[in-house]
Amino acid sequence: MDLLLVVNAGSSSLKFCVYSIAEAPTPALVSRGQVDGIGTHPRLRARDDGGATLADQTFGPTEIADVAAAMGRVGAWLREKYAGSNLVAVGHRVAHGGPRYSAPVIVDATVLAALERFVPLAPLHQPHHLRPMRSLAERYPGVVQVACFDTAFHRGHPEVADRYALPDDLYKEGVRRYGFHGLSYEYIARRLPSVAPEIARGAVVVCHLGSGSSMCAIKAGRSVDSTMGFTALDGLPMGTRCGQLDPGVVLYLLTEKGYSATDVEHLLYHRAGLRGLSGITNDVRDLLASGDAHARLALDYFVYRVAREIGSLAAAMNGIDALVFTAGIGENSPEIRARVCARSRWLGLEMDEAANRAGGPCISIPRSAVSVWVIPTDEEGMIAEHTLEAWRTHEGRRSHAHDGVPEPAA
Ligand code: ADP
């Protein structure tokens, strides 16, 4: 059996999915797992596609001290579990492809060096994404590795959506509105023709509402604008991130309050958003269950900002045909969906309450001017599709080269 591995590495965890690529045009999930507590209480867990436990092992902190060690441990587990199978390619989630990468790319030394240069653009994520790539390249130089970017799907934005009103030299060195969650939006865009063909060519606002939240305007399957910008801080309030903020607040914190850059970073990434507003938690389930006035305010603010951005992204597309909810909150919270839709009635949007409670996929009534959908996202599945496409192209070129047919120019 030929297998693909998808890797999504964080600061203290490494998630992975294994796919078989037998005959089907798209990869089929075989198992998924993660190593968490890296460097503290490392634990490797894995389940098959039906949810049955395949592994649950704990390790000492020094046995899996960093992400590279976690990658090595996952590699050893895969070799044992899938002995006799052939790992042909590994797909990686990478936060930042900078201005350069608008599509997935096969990783080699030049690409790794280029991705290294984008570390300052995503200092909290990019280093963790590159580490397993480097360790796999050293240990298994023959395995094809594919970098799939959170930014790539947004690279076709019109210039007015890609710019800040700042001098050109800053734009040229990379201070741009990149947008993130691109793998999630691309997955949704690819599913629309089968799930909701009537809107696939239309103007669609997708709300990716999870612990990180953003929204994307997709017209005829292509991203035209997003609520996130230079970093994954902008736009909607998130679990612990602030969302849209006047940069004057940062200046005030630095000059009047004596905050250091690290203090500001900690505030904006970890002490803000739903947690900051409520003073209680970043989990929407707990906020919904709480009777506390601050919990109510946090949710009111979240719903208000999502509804406001629907208007903004509709304006970016000169109209809106459909609204799609996805990710942890978007897929699982009928209450948040209902509240966002109630605020969006001015668009002629009418929700079907029973369909909303049942979870969709279509949750608007037939005469609604804007149809509303719930479509589960699958970022790992998107990475697997990209990795398979890149690997097949790579293999095709290699076998042509072996046949004596010259490789097409890149
Ligand atoms: P990520 O992949 O970014 O970690 P998810 O997309 O899994 O995040 O979303 C996680 C969030 O989804 C949780 O913080 C929680 O607030 C929210 N969530 C999950 N299930 C529900 C639910 N039934 N109702 C409301 N919110 C939920």
Tab-separated table of C-alpha atoms and ligand atoms in Angstrom:
chain	number	residue	atom	x	y	z
A	1	MET	CA	0.000	0.000	0.000
A	2	ASP	CA	1.324	3.485	-0.894
A	3	LEU	CA	0.884	6.000	1.930
A	4	LEU	CA	0.939	9.761	2.357
A	5	LEU	CA	1.702	11.451	5.646
A	6	VAL	CA	0.347	14.900	6.566
A	7	VAL	CA	2.154	16.803	9.321
A	8	ASN	CA	0.902	19.852	11.224
A	9	ALA	CA	3.498	20.860	13.796
A	10	GLY	CA	3.020	23.370	16.636
A	11	SER	CA	5.165	24.582	19.528
A	12	SER	CA	4.333	21.669	21.821
A	13	SER	CA	2.362	19.302	19.616
A	14	LEU	CA	2.669	17.503	16.309
A	15	LYS	CA	-0.496	16.328	14.583
A	16	PHE	CA	-0.362	13.807	11.781
A	17	CYS	CA	-2.686	11.989	9.387
A	18	VAL	CA	-1.956	8.922	7.287
A	19	TYR	CA	-3.696	8.447	3.921
A	20	SER	CA	-3.658	5.612	1.427
A	21	ILE	CA	-3.436	6.614	-2.208
A	22	ALA	CA	-4.443	3.347	-3.847
A	23	GLU	CA	-6.634	3.831	-6.900
A	24	ALA	CA	-8.960	6.602	-5.756
A	25	PRO	CA	-8.460	10.071	-7.256
A	26	THR	CA	-8.347	11.549	-3.742
A	27	PRO	CA	-6.407	10.246	-0.700
A	28	ALA	CA	-8.329	8.040	1.782
A	29	LEU	CA	-7.785	8.640	5.497
A	30	VAL	CA	-6.276	5.607	7.257
A	31	SER	CA	-5.419	7.043	10.675
A	32	ARG	CA	-4.818	10.267	12.529
A	33	GLY	CA	-2.850	11.049	15.648
A	34	GLN	CA	-0.756	13.486	17.571
A	35	VAL	CA	2.136	13.843	19.931
A	36	ASP	CA	1.345	16.447	22.553
A	37	GLY	CA	3.113	17.657	25.683
A	38	ILE	CA	6.440	17.739	23.786
A	39	GLY	CA	9.255	18.423	26.295
A	40	THR	CA	6.929	18.164	29.315
A	41	HIS	CA	4.589	15.122	29.295
A	42	PRO	CA	4.953	13.685	25.792
A	43	ARG	CA	2.093	11.434	24.725
A	44	LEU	CA	1.583	9.749	21.366
A	45	ARG	CA	-1.985	8.893	20.475
A	46	ALA	CA	-3.446	7.595	17.216
A	47	ARG	CA	-6.830	6.400	16.006
A	48	ASP	CA	-7.967	4.704	12.832
A	49	ASP	CA	-10.509	6.333	10.492
A	50	GLY	CA	-13.352	4.755	12.498
A	51	GLY	CA	-12.087	6.243	15.780
A	52	ALA	CA	-10.629	3.027	17.289
A	53	THR	CA	-7.446	3.579	19.326
A	54	LEU	CA	-4.257	2.414	17.592
A	55	ALA	CA	-1.707	3.902	19.986
A	56	ASP	CA	-1.598	5.608	23.364
A	57	GLN	CA	1.935	5.845	24.760
A	58	THR	CA	3.526	8.229	27.239
A	59	PHE	CA	7.210	9.185	27.312
A	60	GLY	CA	9.659	10.945	29.586
A	61	PRO	CA	10.282	14.649	28.840
A	62	THR	CA	13.794	13.959	27.512
A	63	GLU	CA	12.638	11.107	25.247
A	64	ILE	CA	10.631	13.577	23.149
A	65	ALA	CA	12.240	16.902	23.965
A	66	ASP	CA	11.417	18.763	20.742
A	67	VAL	CA	9.423	18.641	17.519
A	68	ALA	CA	12.232	16.870	15.617
A	69	ALA	CA	12.242	14.098	18.244
A	70	ALA	CA	8.436	13.869	17.987
A	71	MET	CA	8.766	13.497	14.210
A	72	GLY	CA	11.322	10.706	14.741
A	73	ARG	CA	8.995	8.914	17.157
A	74	VAL	CA	6.029	9.191	14.791
A	75	GLY	CA	8.279	7.859	11.987
A	76	ALA	CA	9.225	4.836	14.122
A	77	TRP	CA	5.568	4.186	14.982
A	78	LEU	CA	4.543	4.407	11.323
A	79	ARG	CA	7.314	2.028	10.237
A	80	GLU	CA	6.145	-0.550	12.752
A	81	LYS	CA	2.407	-0.044	12.243
A	82	TYR	CA	2.510	0.048	8.453
A	83	ALA	CA	5.435	-2.337	7.864
A	84	GLY	CA	5.347	-3.431	4.230
A	85	SER	CA	3.701	-0.174	3.099
A	86	ASN	CA	5.510	2.477	1.156
A	87	LEU	CA	5.594	6.079	2.394
A	88	VAL	CA	5.823	8.062	-0.846
A	89	ALA	CA	5.326	11.657	0.265
A	90	VAL	CA	4.853	13.928	3.266
A	91	GLY	CA	2.694	17.074	3.152
A	92	HIS	CA	3.328	19.861	5.661
A	93	ARG	CA	1.156	22.676	6.825
A	94	VAL	CA	3.238	25.880	6.584
A	95	ALA	CA	1.908	29.158	7.960
A	96	HIS	CA	3.650	31.483	5.548
A	97	GLY	CA	4.540	31.293	1.885
A	98	GLY	CA	5.343	35.032	1.811
A	99	PRO	CA	4.655	37.027	-1.352
A	100	ARG	CA	6.307	34.270	-3.387
A	101	TYR	CA	4.301	31.048	-3.056
A	102	SER	CA	0.775	30.984	-4.413
A	103	ALA	CA	0.648	27.180	-4.606
A	104	PRO	CA	2.109	24.169	-2.796
A	105	VAL	CA	5.752	23.442	-3.575
A	106	ILE	CA	8.044	20.415	-3.386
A	107	VAL	CA	10.612	21.035	-0.664
A	108	ASP	CA	14.315	21.106	-1.487
A	109	ALA	CA	17.242	23.000	0.025
A	110	THR	CA	16.424	26.185	-1.932
A	111	VAL	CA	12.763	26.123	-0.864
A	112	LEU	CA	13.727	25.477	2.767
A	113	ALA	CA	16.064	28.484	2.677
A	114	ALA	CA	13.276	30.641	1.166
A	115	LEU	CA	10.777	29.511	3.835
A	116	GLU	CA	13.347	30.250	6.523
A	117	ARG	CA	13.312	33.877	5.359
A	118	PHE	CA	9.577	34.110	6.152
A	119	VAL	CA	10.126	33.223	9.834
A	120	PRO	CA	9.960	36.917	10.876
A	121	LEU	CA	6.522	37.113	9.192
A	122	ALA	CA	5.145	34.268	11.364
A	123	PRO	CA	7.584	33.892	14.278
A	124	LEU	CA	5.144	31.927	16.443
A	125	HIS	CA	4.327	29.294	13.816
A	126	GLN	CA	6.812	29.102	10.933
A	127	PRO	CA	9.813	27.742	12.920
A	128	HIS	CA	7.720	24.805	14.203
A	129	HIS	CA	6.458	24.066	10.700
A	130	LEU	CA	9.963	23.954	9.230
A	131	ARG	CA	11.602	21.783	11.898
A	132	PRO	CA	10.013	18.420	10.979
A	133	MET	CA	10.679	19.188	7.309
A	134	ARG	CA	14.357	19.591	7.983
A	135	SER	CA	14.601	16.476	10.146
A	136	LEU	CA	12.744	14.346	7.545
A	137	ALA	CA	14.973	15.688	4.746
A	138	GLU	CA	18.026	14.533	6.727
A	139	ARG	CA	16.655	11.128	7.670
A	140	TYR	CA	14.684	10.219	4.546
A	141	PRO	CA	16.171	12.188	1.648
A	142	GLY	CA	14.256	10.031	-0.869
A	143	VAL	CA	10.767	10.922	0.408
A	144	VAL	CA	9.040	13.743	-1.466
A	145	GLN	CA	8.024	16.575	0.887
A	146	VAL	CA	5.413	19.150	-0.061
A	147	ALA	CA	4.906	22.502	1.697
A	148	CYS	CA	1.257	23.676	1.712
A	149	PHE	CA	0.716	27.265	2.779
A	150	ASP	CA	-2.008	28.949	4.825
A	151	THR	CA	-1.406	32.078	2.745
A	152	ALA	CA	-1.321	30.597	-0.785
A	153	PHE	CA	-5.072	30.588	-1.527
A	154	HIS	CA	-5.175	34.355	-0.915
A	155	ARG	CA	-2.277	35.334	-3.180
A	156	GLY	CA	-4.594	36.308	-6.032
A	157	HIS	CA	-6.221	39.172	-4.084
A	158	PRO	CA	-6.586	42.412	-6.010
A	159	GLU	CA	-3.906	44.942	-5.082
A	160	VAL	CA	-6.307	47.114	-3.056
A	161	ALA	CA	-7.008	44.105	-0.830
A	162	ASP	CA	-3.323	43.137	-0.602
A	163	ARG	CA	-2.068	46.594	0.483
A	164	TYR	CA	-1.944	48.677	3.616
A	165	ALA	CA	-1.880	52.448	3.122
A	166	LEU	CA	1.852	52.518	3.816
A	167	PRO	CA	4.838	53.550	1.681
A	168	ASP	CA	5.763	51.256	-1.170
A	169	ASP	CA	9.115	50.125	0.272
A	170	LEU	CA	7.315	48.388	3.152
A	171	TYR	CA	4.956	46.647	0.713
A	172	LYS	CA	7.929	45.524	-1.388
A	173	GLU	CA	9.669	44.011	1.621
A	174	GLY	CA	6.559	42.037	2.470
A	175	VAL	CA	4.286	44.141	4.685
A	176	ARG	CA	1.057	42.985	3.026
A	177	ARG	CA	-2.383	41.658	3.855
A	178	TYR	CA	-1.624	37.966	3.314
A	179	GLY	CA	-4.634	36.340	4.943
A	180	PHE	CA	-4.545	32.892	6.591
A	181	HIS	CA	-6.688	29.723	6.974
A	182	GLY	CA	-6.205	29.401	3.205
A	183	LEU	CA	-6.129	25.595	3.284
A	184	SER	CA	-9.521	25.570	4.988
A	185	TYR	CA	-11.029	28.024	2.474
A	186	GLU	CA	-9.557	26.167	-0.464
A	187	TYR	CA	-11.032	22.919	0.859
A	188	ILE	CA	-14.479	24.563	1.103
A	189	ALA	CA	-14.112	26.109	-2.382
A	190	ARG	CA	-13.269	22.664	-3.801
A	191	ARG	CA	-16.286	21.076	-2.099
A	192	LEU	CA	-18.853	23.672	-3.200
A	193	PRO	CA	-19.450	22.201	-6.686
A	194	SER	CA	-20.584	18.891	-5.139
A	195	VAL	CA	-22.154	20.088	-1.855
A	196	ALA	CA	-23.783	23.321	-3.071
A	197	PRO	CA	-23.437	23.533	-6.873
A	198	GLU	CA	-25.888	26.452	-7.103
A	199	ILE	CA	-23.446	28.763	-5.285
A	200	ALA	CA	-20.096	27.387	-6.509
A	201	ARG	CA	-19.717	30.101	-9.172
A	202	GLY	CA	-21.221	32.820	-6.980
A	203	ALA	CA	-20.130	35.283	-4.287
A	204	VAL	CA	-19.682	33.373	-1.031
A	205	VAL	CA	-18.571	34.553	2.409
A	206	VAL	CA	-17.001	31.693	4.375
A	207	CYS	CA	-16.798	32.048	8.165
A	208	HIS	CA	-13.997	29.857	9.576
A	209	LEU	CA	-14.871	30.132	13.270
A	210	GLY	CA	-12.610	28.045	15.530
A	211	SER	CA	-10.055	28.825	18.179
A	212	GLY	CA	-8.531	30.960	15.430
A	213	SER	CA	-11.242	32.711	13.411
A	214	SER	CA	-11.322	34.529	10.108
A	215	MET	CA	-13.618	35.074	7.149
A	216	CYS	CA	-13.000	34.950	3.423
A	217	ALA	CA	-14.778	36.399	0.384
A	218	ILE	CA	-14.741	33.763	-2.359
A	219	LYS	CA	-15.969	34.686	-5.829
A	220	ALA	CA	-16.255	31.939	-8.458
A	221	GLY	CA	-14.044	29.703	-6.323
A	222	ARG	CA	-11.236	32.250	-5.797
A	223	SER	CA	-10.375	34.236	-2.679
A	224	VAL	CA	-10.785	37.983	-3.232
A	225	ASP	CA	-10.385	39.261	0.338
A	226	SER	CA	-10.031	38.046	3.910
A	227	THR	CA	-10.398	39.502	7.397
A	228	MET	CA	-6.840	38.505	8.325
A	229	GLY	CA	-3.862	40.507	7.158
A	230	PHE	CA	-0.127	40.649	7.809
A	231	THR	CA	-0.464	38.265	10.752
A	232	ALA	CA	-3.175	35.985	12.095
A	233	LEU	CA	-4.137	38.664	14.647
A	234	ASP	CA	-6.352	40.880	12.512
A	235	GLY	CA	-10.075	40.729	11.815
A	236	LEU	CA	-12.371	38.763	14.096
A	237	PRO	CA	-11.830	38.386	17.839
A	238	MET	CA	-10.600	34.826	18.505
A	239	GLY	CA	-10.212	32.504	21.491
A	240	THR	CA	-7.288	34.479	22.880
A	241	ARG	CA	-6.321	36.841	19.994
A	242	CYS	CA	-7.606	40.383	19.788
A	243	GLY	CA	-8.810	40.698	16.184
A	244	GLN	CA	-9.018	44.158	14.619
A	245	LEU	CA	-7.279	46.786	16.763
A	246	ASP	CA	-6.314	50.402	16.225
A	247	PRO	CA	-2.475	50.377	15.945
A	248	GLY	CA	-2.612	53.476	18.161
A	249	VAL	CA	-3.420	51.142	21.066
A	250	VAL	CA	-0.056	49.409	20.549
A	251	LEU	CA	1.720	52.797	20.487
A	252	TYR	CA	-0.069	53.755	23.710
A	253	LEU	CA	0.979	50.510	25.429
A	254	LEU	CA	4.598	50.983	24.334
A	255	THR	CA	5.020	54.684	25.037
A	256	GLU	CA	2.633	55.418	27.915
A	257	LYS	CA	2.342	52.109	29.743
A	258	GLY	CA	5.943	50.877	29.461
A	259	TYR	CA	5.016	47.576	27.773
A	260	SER	CA	7.865	45.783	26.016
A	261	ALA	CA	7.326	44.289	22.541
A	262	THR	CA	7.098	40.861	24.225
A	263	ASP	CA	4.429	42.147	26.646
A	264	VAL	CA	2.383	43.485	23.731
A	265	GLU	CA	2.750	40.210	21.851
A	266	HIS	CA	1.613	38.232	24.882
A	267	LEU	CA	-1.396	40.505	25.400
A	268	LEU	CA	-2.543	40.433	21.775
A	269	TYR	CA	-2.019	36.700	21.189
A	270	HIS	CA	-2.840	35.168	24.575
A	271	ARG	CA	-4.764	37.523	26.856
A	272	ALA	CA	-7.198	39.075	24.400
A	273	GLY	CA	-10.183	37.874	22.374
A	274	LEU	CA	-12.959	35.904	24.058
A	275	ARG	CA	-10.741	35.128	27.029
A	276	GLY	CA	-9.724	38.759	27.487
A	277	LEU	CA	-13.259	40.110	27.125
A	278	SER	CA	-14.932	37.514	29.330
A	279	GLY	CA	-12.125	37.189	31.875
A	280	ILE	CA	-13.293	33.553	32.095
A	281	THR	CA	-12.446	31.321	29.144
A	282	ASN	CA	-11.782	31.188	25.412
A	283	ASP	CA	-14.131	28.231	24.891
A	284	VAL	CA	-17.435	29.206	23.274
A	285	ARG	CA	-19.195	26.181	24.816
A	286	ASP	CA	-18.395	27.415	28.319
A	287	LEU	CA	-19.289	31.007	27.447
A	288	LEU	CA	-22.679	29.895	26.107
A	289	ALA	CA	-23.345	27.932	29.292
A	290	SER	CA	-22.272	30.774	31.597
A	291	GLY	CA	-24.719	33.268	33.076
A	292	ASP	CA	-21.948	35.819	33.636
A	293	ALA	CA	-22.402	39.290	32.117
A	294	HIS	CA	-18.823	39.336	30.789
A	295	ALA	CA	-19.338	35.986	29.089
A	296	ARG	CA	-22.421	37.463	27.428
A	297	LEU	CA	-20.455	40.528	26.324
A	298	ALA	CA	-17.698	38.365	24.809
A	299	LEU	CA	-20.231	36.436	22.713
A	300	ASP	CA	-22.160	39.612	21.781
A	301	TYR	CA	-18.886	41.149	20.567
A	302	PHE	CA	-17.952	37.995	18.598
A	303	VAL	CA	-21.345	37.802	16.865
A	304	TYR	CA	-21.352	41.554	16.182
A	305	ARG	CA	-17.930	41.429	14.526
A	306	VAL	CA	-18.782	38.367	12.388
A	307	ALA	CA	-21.990	40.072	11.204
A	308	ARG	CA	-20.118	43.329	10.498
A	309	GLU	CA	-17.527	41.502	8.405
A	310	ILE	CA	-20.261	39.789	6.379
A	311	GLY	CA	-21.319	43.264	5.256
A	312	SER	CA	-17.733	44.278	4.584
A	313	LEU	CA	-16.846	41.178	2.539
A	314	ALA	CA	-20.163	41.385	0.642
A	315	ALA	CA	-19.134	44.923	-0.316
A	316	ALA	CA	-15.732	43.593	-1.471
A	317	MET	CA	-17.592	41.285	-3.908
A	318	ASN	CA	-20.367	43.737	-4.926
A	319	GLY	CA	-22.897	41.355	-3.404
A	320	ILE	CA	-23.348	38.038	-1.696
A	321	ASP	CA	-25.086	34.820	-2.786
A	322	ALA	CA	-24.258	32.578	0.140
A	323	LEU	CA	-22.798	32.299	3.605
A	324	VAL	CA	-20.869	29.213	4.774
A	325	PHE	CA	-20.052	28.325	8.384
A	326	THR	CA	-17.129	26.032	9.169
A	327	ALA	CA	-14.538	24.996	11.849
A	328	GLY	CA	-15.151	24.208	15.549
A	329	ILE	CA	-17.675	26.956	16.348
A	330	GLY	CA	-19.108	27.293	12.841
A	331	GLU	CA	-19.774	23.557	12.508
A	332	ASN	CA	-20.953	22.848	16.053
A	333	SER	CA	-22.817	25.864	17.416
A	334	PRO	CA	-26.369	26.335	16.095
A	335	GLU	CA	-26.775	29.212	18.570
A	336	ILE	CA	-23.863	31.264	17.239
A	337	ARG	CA	-24.977	30.589	13.630
A	338	ALA	CA	-28.530	31.669	14.490
A	339	ARG	CA	-27.317	34.863	16.148
A	340	VAL	CA	-25.066	35.805	13.221
A	341	CYS	CA	-27.904	35.116	10.768
A	342	ALA	CA	-30.395	37.139	12.853
A	343	ARG	CA	-28.045	40.138	12.587
A	344	SER	CA	-27.772	39.593	8.826
A	345	ARG	CA	-31.519	39.630	8.052
A	346	TRP	CA	-31.082	43.004	6.340
A	347	LEU	CA	-29.448	41.042	3.472
A	348	GLY	CA	-32.734	39.166	2.918
A	349	LEU	CA	-31.180	36.159	4.645
A	350	GLU	CA	-33.701	33.823	6.309
A	351	MET	CA	-32.543	30.878	8.359
A	352	ASP	CA	-34.366	27.531	8.572
A	353	GLU	CA	-34.264	26.945	12.326
A	354	ALA	CA	-34.878	23.192	12.210
A	355	ALA	CA	-32.185	22.711	9.543
A	356	ASN	CA	-29.821	24.835	11.632
A	357	ARG	CA	-30.393	22.660	14.689
A	358	ALA	CA	-29.879	19.548	12.536
A	359	GLY	CA	-26.557	20.942	11.268
A	360	GLY	CA	-27.278	21.457	7.572
A	361	PRO	CA	-25.729	21.348	5.082
A	362	CYS	CA	-28.261	23.978	3.870
A	363	ILE	CA	-29.712	25.938	6.810
A	364	SER	CA	-31.678	28.679	5.025
A	365	ILE	CA	-35.251	28.559	3.748
A	366	PRO	CA	-35.744	28.261	-0.036
A	367	ARG	CA	-36.834	31.899	-0.513
A	368	SER	CA	-33.851	33.340	1.398
A	369	ALA	CA	-32.007	35.887	-0.763
A	370	VAL	CA	-28.727	34.555	0.636
A	371	SER	CA	-28.436	30.803	1.158
A	372	VAL	CA	-26.655	29.621	4.305
A	373	TRP	CA	-24.610	26.443	4.654
A	374	VAL	CA	-22.676	24.415	7.206
A	375	ILE	CA	-19.748	22.631	5.556
A	376	PRO	CA	-17.170	20.825	7.721
A	377	THR	CA	-13.639	21.823	6.822
A	378	ASP	CA	-10.671	19.455	6.522
A	379	GLU	CA	-7.322	21.221	6.364
A	380	GLU	CA	-5.364	17.963	6.606
A	381	GLY	CA	-7.477	16.511	3.771
A	382	MET	CA	-6.629	19.564	1.653
A	383	ILE	CA	-2.910	19.119	2.372
A	384	ALA	CA	-3.229	15.438	1.425
A	385	GLU	CA	-4.894	16.355	-1.899
A	386	HIS	CA	-2.169	18.890	-2.682
A	387	THR	CA	0.571	16.457	-1.695
A	388	LEU	CA	-0.865	13.723	-3.899
A	389	GLU	CA	-1.158	16.123	-6.858
A	390	ALA	CA	2.421	17.377	-6.390
A	391	TRP	CA	3.772	13.846	-5.949
A	392	ARG	CA	1.960	12.546	-9.068
A	393	THR	CA	3.331	15.453	-11.124
A	394	HIS	CA	6.809	14.812	-9.711
A	395	GLU	CA	6.598	11.076	-10.450
A	396	GLY	CA	5.277	11.771	-13.954
A	397	ARG	CA	8.263	14.001	-14.646
A	398	ARG	CA	10.666	11.457	-13.211
A	399	SER	CA	9.320	8.560	-15.270
A	400	HIS	CA	9.336	10.736	-18.416
A	401	ALA	CA	12.941	11.600	-17.643
A	402	HIS	CA	13.698	7.873	-17.318
A	403	ASP	CA	11.946	7.232	-20.648
A	404	GLY	CA	14.355	9.659	-22.183
A	405	VAL	CA	11.657	12.309	-22.638
A	406	PRO	CA	13.024	15.689	-21.570
A	407	GLU	CA	11.529	17.169	-18.401
A	408	PRO	CA	9.161	20.080	-19.098
A	409	ALA	CA	10.579	23.446	-18.186
A	410	ALA	CA	9.474	24.550	-14.700
B	1	ADP	P1	-8.512	24.787	16.039
B	1	ADP	O1	-8.509	23.749	14.943
B	1	ADP	O2	-8.122	26.167	15.576
B	1	ADP	O3	-7.852	24.363	17.309
B	1	ADP	P2	-11.345	24.303	16.089
B	1	ADP	O4	-11.759	24.643	14.718
B	1	ADP	O5	-11.289	22.852	16.463
B	1	ADP	O6	-10.003	25.033	16.473
B	1	ADP	O7	-12.322	25.058	17.103
B	1	ADP	C1	-12.146	24.927	18.481
B	1	ADP	C2	-13.221	25.775	19.173
B	1	ADP	O8	-14.526	25.366	18.729
B	1	ADP	C3	-13.241	25.569	20.669
B	1	ADP	O9	-12.430	26.513	21.309
B	1	ADP	C4	-14.687	25.798	21.033
B	1	ADP	O10	-14.841	27.134	21.476
B	1	ADP	C5	-15.440	25.660	19.744
B	1	ADP	N1	-16.468	24.598	19.800
B	1	ADP	C6	-16.317	23.280	19.632
B	1	ADP	N2	-17.504	22.639	19.777
B	1	ADP	C7	-18.421	23.583	20.054
B	1	ADP	C8	-19.827	23.584	20.330
B	1	ADP	N3	-20.539	22.448	20.345
B	1	ADP	N4	-20.421	24.757	20.568
B	1	ADP	C9	-19.724	25.918	20.554
B	1	ADP	N5	-18.410	25.987	20.308
B	1	ADP	C10	-17.763	24.848	20.068
